[in-house]
Tab-separated table of C-alpha atoms in Angstrom:
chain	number	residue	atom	x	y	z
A	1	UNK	CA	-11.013	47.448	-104.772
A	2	UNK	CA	-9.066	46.882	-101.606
A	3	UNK	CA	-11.064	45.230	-98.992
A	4	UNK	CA	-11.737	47.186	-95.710
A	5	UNK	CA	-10.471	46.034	-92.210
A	6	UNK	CA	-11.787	46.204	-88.877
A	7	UNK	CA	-12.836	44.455	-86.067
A	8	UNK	CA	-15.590	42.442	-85.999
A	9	UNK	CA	-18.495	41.890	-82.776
A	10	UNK	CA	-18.405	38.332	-81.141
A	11	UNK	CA	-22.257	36.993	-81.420
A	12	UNK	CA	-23.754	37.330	-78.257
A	13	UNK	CA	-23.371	34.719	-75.800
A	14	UNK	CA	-26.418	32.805	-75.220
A	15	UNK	CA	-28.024	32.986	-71.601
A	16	UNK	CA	-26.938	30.091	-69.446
A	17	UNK	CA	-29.547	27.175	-69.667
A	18	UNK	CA	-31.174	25.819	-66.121
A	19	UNK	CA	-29.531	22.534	-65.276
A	20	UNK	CA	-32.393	20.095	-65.805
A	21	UNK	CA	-33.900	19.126	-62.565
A	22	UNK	CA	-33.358	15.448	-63.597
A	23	UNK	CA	-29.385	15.913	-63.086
A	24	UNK	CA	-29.426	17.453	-59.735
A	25	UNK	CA	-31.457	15.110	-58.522
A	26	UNK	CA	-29.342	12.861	-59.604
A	27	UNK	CA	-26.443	14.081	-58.044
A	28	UNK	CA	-27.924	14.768	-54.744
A	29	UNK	CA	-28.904	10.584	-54.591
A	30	UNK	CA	-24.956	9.737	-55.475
A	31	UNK	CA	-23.906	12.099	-52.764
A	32	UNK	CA	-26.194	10.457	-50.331
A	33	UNK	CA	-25.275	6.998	-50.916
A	34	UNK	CA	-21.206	7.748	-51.123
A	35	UNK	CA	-21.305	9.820	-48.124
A	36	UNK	CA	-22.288	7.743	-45.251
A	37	UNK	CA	-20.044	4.647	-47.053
A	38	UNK	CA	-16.940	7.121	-46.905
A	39	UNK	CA	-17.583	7.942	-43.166
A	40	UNK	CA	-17.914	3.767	-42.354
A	41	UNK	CA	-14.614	3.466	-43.937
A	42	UNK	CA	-12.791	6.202	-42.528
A	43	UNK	CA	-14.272	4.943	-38.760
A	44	UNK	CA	-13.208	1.594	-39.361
A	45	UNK	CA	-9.681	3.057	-40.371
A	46	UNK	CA	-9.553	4.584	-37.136
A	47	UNK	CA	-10.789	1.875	-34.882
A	48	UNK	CA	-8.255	-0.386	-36.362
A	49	UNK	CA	-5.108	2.238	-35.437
A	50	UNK	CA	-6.442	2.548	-31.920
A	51	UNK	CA	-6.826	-0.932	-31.606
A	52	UNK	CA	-10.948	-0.862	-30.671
A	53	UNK	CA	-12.391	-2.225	-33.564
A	54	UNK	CA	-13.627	-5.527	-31.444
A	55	UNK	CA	-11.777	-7.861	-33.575
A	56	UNK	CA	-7.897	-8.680	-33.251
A	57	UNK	CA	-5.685	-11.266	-34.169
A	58	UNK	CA	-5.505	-14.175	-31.909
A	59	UNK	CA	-2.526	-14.083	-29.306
A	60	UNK	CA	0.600	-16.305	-30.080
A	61	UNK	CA	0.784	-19.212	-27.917
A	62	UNK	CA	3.362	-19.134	-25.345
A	63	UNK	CA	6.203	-21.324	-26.040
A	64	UNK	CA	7.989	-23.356	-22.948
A	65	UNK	CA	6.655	-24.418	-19.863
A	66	UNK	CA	6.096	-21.918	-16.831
A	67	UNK	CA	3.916	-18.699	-16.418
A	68	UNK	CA	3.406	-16.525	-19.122
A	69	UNK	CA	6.091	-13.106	-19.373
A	70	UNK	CA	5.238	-10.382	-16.866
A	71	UNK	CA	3.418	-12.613	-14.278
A	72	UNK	CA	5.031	-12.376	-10.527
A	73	UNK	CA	6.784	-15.344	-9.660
A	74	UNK	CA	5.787	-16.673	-6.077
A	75	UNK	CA	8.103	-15.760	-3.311
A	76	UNK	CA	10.805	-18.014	-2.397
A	77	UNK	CA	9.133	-18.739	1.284
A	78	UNK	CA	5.941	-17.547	3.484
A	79	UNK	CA	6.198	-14.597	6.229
A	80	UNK	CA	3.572	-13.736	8.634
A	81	UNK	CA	3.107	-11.008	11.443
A	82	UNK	CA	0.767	-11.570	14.527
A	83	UNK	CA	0.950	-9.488	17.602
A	84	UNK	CA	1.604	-11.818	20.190
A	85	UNK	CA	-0.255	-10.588	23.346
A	86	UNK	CA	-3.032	-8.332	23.659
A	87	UNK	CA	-2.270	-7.228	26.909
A	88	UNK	CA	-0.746	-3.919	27.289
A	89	UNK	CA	-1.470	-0.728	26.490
A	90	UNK	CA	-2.290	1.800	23.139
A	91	UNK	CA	-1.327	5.142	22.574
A	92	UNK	CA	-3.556	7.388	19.997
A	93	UNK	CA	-1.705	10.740	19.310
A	94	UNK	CA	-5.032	12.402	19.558
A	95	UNK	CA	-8.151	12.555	21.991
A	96	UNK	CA	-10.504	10.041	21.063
A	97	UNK	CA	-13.549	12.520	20.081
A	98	UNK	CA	-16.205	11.245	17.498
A	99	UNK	CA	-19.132	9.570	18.193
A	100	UNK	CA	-18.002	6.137	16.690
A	101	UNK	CA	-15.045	5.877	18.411
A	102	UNK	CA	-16.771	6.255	21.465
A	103	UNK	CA	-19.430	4.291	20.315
A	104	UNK	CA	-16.899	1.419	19.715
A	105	UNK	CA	-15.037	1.837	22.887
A	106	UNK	CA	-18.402	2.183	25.170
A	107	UNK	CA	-20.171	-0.857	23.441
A	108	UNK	CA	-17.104	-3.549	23.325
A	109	UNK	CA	-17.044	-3.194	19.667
A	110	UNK	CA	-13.624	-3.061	17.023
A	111	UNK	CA	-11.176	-1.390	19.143
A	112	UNK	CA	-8.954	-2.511	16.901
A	113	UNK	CA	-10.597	-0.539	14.258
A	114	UNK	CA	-10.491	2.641	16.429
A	115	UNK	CA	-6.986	1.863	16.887
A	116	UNK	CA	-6.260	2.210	13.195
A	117	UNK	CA	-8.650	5.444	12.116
A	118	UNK	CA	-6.235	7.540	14.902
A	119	UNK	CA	-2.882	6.141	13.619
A	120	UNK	CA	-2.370	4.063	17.381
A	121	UNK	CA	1.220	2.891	18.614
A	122	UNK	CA	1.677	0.408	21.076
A	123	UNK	CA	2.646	2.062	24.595
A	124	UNK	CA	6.091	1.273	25.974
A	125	UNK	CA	6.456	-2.377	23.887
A	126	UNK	CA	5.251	-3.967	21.056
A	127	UNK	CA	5.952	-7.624	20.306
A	128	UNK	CA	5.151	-9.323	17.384
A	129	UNK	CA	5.602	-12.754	16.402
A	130	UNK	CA	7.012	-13.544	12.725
A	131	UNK	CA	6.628	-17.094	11.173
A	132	UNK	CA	8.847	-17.868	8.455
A	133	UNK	CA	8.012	-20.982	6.597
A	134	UNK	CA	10.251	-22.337	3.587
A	135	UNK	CA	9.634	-22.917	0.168
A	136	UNK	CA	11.371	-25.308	-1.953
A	137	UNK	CA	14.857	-24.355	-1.810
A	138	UNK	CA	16.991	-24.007	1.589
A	139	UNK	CA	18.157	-20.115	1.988
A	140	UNK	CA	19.313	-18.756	4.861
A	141	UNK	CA	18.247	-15.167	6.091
A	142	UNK	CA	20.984	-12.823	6.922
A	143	UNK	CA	19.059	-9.370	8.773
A	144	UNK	CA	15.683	-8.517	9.318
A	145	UNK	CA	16.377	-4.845	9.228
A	146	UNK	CA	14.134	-2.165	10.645
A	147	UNK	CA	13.460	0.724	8.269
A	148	UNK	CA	11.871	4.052	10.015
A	149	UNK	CA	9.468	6.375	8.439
A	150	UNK	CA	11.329	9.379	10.066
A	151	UNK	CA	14.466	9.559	10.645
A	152	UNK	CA	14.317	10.402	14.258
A	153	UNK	CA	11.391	9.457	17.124
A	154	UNK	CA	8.946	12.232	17.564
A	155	UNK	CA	7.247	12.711	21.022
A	156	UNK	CA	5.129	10.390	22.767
A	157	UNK	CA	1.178	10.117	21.994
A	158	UNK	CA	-0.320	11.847	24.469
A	159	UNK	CA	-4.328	11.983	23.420
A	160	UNK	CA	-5.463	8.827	24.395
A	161	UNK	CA	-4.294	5.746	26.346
A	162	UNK	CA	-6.245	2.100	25.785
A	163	UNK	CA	-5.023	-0.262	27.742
A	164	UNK	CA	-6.054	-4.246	28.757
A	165	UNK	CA	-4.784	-6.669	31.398
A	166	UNK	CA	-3.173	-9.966	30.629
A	167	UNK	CA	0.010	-12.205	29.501
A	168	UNK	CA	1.892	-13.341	26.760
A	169	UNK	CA	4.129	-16.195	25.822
A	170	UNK	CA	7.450	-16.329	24.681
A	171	UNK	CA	8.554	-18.094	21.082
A	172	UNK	CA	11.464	-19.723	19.529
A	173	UNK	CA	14.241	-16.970	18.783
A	174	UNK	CA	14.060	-13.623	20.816
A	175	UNK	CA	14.762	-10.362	18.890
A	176	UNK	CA	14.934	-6.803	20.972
A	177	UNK	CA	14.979	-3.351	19.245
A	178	UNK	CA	15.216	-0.068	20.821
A	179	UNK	CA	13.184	2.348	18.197
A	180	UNK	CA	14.461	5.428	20.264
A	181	UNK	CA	17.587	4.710	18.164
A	182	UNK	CA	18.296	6.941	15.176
A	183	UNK	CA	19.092	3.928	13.504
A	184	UNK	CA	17.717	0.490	15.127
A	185	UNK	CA	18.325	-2.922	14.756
A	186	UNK	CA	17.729	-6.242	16.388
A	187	UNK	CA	20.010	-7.153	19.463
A	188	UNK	CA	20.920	-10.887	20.995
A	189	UNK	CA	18.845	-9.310	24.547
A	190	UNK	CA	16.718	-6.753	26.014
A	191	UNK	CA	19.577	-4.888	27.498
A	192	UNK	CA	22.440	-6.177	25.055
A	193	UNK	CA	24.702	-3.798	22.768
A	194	UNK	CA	25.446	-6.537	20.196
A	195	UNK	CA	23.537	-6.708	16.536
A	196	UNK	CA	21.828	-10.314	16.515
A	197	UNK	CA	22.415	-10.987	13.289
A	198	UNK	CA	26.239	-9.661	13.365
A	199	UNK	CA	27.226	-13.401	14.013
A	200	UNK	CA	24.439	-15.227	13.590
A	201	UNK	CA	21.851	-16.284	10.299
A	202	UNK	CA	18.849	-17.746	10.337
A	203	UNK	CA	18.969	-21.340	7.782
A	204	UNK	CA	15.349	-21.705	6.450
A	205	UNK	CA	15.346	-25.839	4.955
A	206	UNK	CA	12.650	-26.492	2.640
A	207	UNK	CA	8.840	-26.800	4.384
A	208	UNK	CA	10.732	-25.640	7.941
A	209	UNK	CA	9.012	-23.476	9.493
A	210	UNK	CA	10.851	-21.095	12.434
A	211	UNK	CA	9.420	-18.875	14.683
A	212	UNK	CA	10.409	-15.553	16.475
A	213	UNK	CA	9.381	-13.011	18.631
A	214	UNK	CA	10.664	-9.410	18.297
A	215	UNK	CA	10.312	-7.026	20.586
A	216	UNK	CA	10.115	-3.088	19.765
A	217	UNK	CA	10.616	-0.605	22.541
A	218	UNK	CA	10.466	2.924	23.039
A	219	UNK	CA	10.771	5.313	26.336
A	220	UNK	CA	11.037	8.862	24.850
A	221	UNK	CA	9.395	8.977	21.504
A	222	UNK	CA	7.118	7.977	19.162
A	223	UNK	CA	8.392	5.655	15.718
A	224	UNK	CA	6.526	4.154	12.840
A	225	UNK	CA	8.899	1.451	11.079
A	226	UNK	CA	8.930	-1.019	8.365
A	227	UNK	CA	10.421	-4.619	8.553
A	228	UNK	CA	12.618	-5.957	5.684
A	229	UNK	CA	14.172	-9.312	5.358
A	230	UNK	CA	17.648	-10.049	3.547
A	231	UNK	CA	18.441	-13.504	2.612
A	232	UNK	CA	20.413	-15.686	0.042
A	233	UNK	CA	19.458	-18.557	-2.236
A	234	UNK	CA	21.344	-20.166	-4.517
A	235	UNK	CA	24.082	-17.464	-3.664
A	236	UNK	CA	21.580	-14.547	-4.752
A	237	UNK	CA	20.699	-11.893	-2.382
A	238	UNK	CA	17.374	-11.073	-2.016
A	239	UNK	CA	14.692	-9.328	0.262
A	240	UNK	CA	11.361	-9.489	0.937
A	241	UNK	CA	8.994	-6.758	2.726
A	242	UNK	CA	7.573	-7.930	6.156
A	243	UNK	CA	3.408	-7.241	6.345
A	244	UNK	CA	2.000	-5.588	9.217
A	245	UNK	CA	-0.255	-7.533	11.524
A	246	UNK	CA	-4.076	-7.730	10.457
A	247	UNK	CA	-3.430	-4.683	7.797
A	248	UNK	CA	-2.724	-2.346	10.855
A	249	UNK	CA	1.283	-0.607	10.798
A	250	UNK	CA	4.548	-0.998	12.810
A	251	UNK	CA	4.422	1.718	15.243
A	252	UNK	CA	5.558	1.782	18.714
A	253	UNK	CA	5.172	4.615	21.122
A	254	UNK	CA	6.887	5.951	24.902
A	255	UNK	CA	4.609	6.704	27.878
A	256	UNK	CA	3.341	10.229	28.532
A	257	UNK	CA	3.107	11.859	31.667
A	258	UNK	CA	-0.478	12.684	31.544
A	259	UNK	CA	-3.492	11.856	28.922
A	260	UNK	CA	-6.719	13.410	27.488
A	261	UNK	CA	-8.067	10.234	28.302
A	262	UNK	CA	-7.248	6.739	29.663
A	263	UNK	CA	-9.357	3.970	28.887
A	264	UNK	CA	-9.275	0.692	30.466
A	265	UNK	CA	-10.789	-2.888	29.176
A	266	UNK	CA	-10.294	-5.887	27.275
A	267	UNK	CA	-10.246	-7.260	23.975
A	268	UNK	CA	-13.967	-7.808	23.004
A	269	UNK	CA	-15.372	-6.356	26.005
A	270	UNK	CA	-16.152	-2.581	26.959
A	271	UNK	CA	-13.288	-0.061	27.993
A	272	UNK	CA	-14.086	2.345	30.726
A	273	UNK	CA	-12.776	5.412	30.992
A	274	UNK	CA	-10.117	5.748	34.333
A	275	UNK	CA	-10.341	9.232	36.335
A	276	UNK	CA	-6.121	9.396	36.805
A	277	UNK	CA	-5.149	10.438	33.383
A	278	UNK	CA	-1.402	9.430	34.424
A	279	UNK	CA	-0.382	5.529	33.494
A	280	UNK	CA	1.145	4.777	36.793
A	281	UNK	CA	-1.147	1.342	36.680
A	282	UNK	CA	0.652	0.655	33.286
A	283	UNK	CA	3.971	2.075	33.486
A	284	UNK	CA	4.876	3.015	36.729
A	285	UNK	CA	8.465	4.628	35.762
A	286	UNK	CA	6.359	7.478	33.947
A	287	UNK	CA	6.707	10.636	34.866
A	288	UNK	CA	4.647	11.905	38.417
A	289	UNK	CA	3.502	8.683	39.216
């Protein structure tokens, strides 16, 4: 007989058996150990990149003598600013109006502070005296230049005038600028047309120290300026910034004609307030006086 073909059912597939509770268990514990091991390592990994892991390899030591790369090296000599005299008088471009001011001004207190919150100029003249004291090599400085904030004087503070009675003296080497200028520089005199240092340099010998007294002066506006000074050693050109007086600017300021307020005293002692709002006392060219 011929045998019969067809297709034959698959036996059926047995249910699927719970996963003993042993196993998962298991499992779970490996997880929970790996896990936090994984994320330690992968921290680490990233502290090291950024550099914060707290431990680093020790620096190399410097080789050769001197101060290690990127420090400043000191300045080839010593420059100080000091305003010679006191006496005078101290433009504010605004009317001296809050309590501490007044406070200050009333009591004899830190003029000099009140000075600097209202962004004071010195009225008519301000001379300062510069000290330049050498270093180890000679050099010789070739201009002191005057560099402007603007570059042309605005008008005269008008708000509030300080002045104080007195002298002052007079120092090695005289220097004159006229800030009204568009572009000043230092002259041989007060009235003189010629550039001081045109023809002449200043030689700064090792340890010397040289003194000098410039002079800033302004009728007709008001000027905030900077002080540079070019010089040469060892045939290098060089310059060096000039620091104002006891952290306060370079600013120098014409009289006005009239005040909100004019204040008269001392250094140290109390200012009182004048009733003629004009300067004539101070500056007797000004205008109505």
């Amino acid at each position: 007989m011929r045998a019969r073909t067809g297709t034959h059912a698959r036996p059926p597939t047995p249910p699927d058996t719970p996963e003993p509770w042993w196993k998962r268990h298991t499992r779970l514990l490996w997880l929970g150990v790996f896990i936090p091991v994984i994320g330690a390592v992968l921290t680490a990994l990233a502290l090291d990149v950024l550099g914060l892991s707290g431990e680093s390899a020790p620096s190399p030591t410097p080789t050769g003598a001197g101060a290690p790369s990127g420090t400043a090296s000191p300045a080839p000599f010593d420059v100080t600013a000091r305003q010679e005299s006191e006496a005078g008088c101290t433009a504010l471009p605004r009317r001296v109006s809050s309590p501490e001011d007044r406070a200050e001004l009333a009591s004899g207190g830190d003029v000099q502070a009140v000075v600097q919150r209202n962004d004071g100029a010195r009225a008519g003249e301000l001379v300062v005296g510069l000290t330049l004291e050498g270093g180890a090599r000679s050099l010789t400085v070739t201009s002191i230049d005057i560099v402007p904030t603007t570059p042309r004087a605005g008008p005269p503070f008008a708000g509030t005038l300080l002045c104080e009675p007195g002298a002052g003296g007079e120092s090695k080497i005289q220097l004159f600028a006229d800030l009204d200028r568009p572009a000043p520089v230092f002259m041989t005199d007060r009235d003189s047309a010629k550039p001081y240092f045109r023809d002449k340099v200043i030689t700064l010998r090792p340890e010397e120290q040289v003194n000098l007294s410039a002079t800033f002066r302004a009728e007709r506006g008001s000027r905030a300026f900077g002080l540079l000074i070019r010089y040469v050693r060892s045939g290098k050109e060089a310059t060096l910034t000039v620091p104002a007086p006891r952290g306060g600017r370079y600013a120098v300021t014409g009289f006005a004609a009239r005040y909100g307020a004019v204040y008269e005293g001392s250094p140290g002692g109390v200012y009182r307030r004048a009733e003629d709002p004009r300067p004539c006392r101070w500056s007797p060219a000004a205008q109505g006086c």
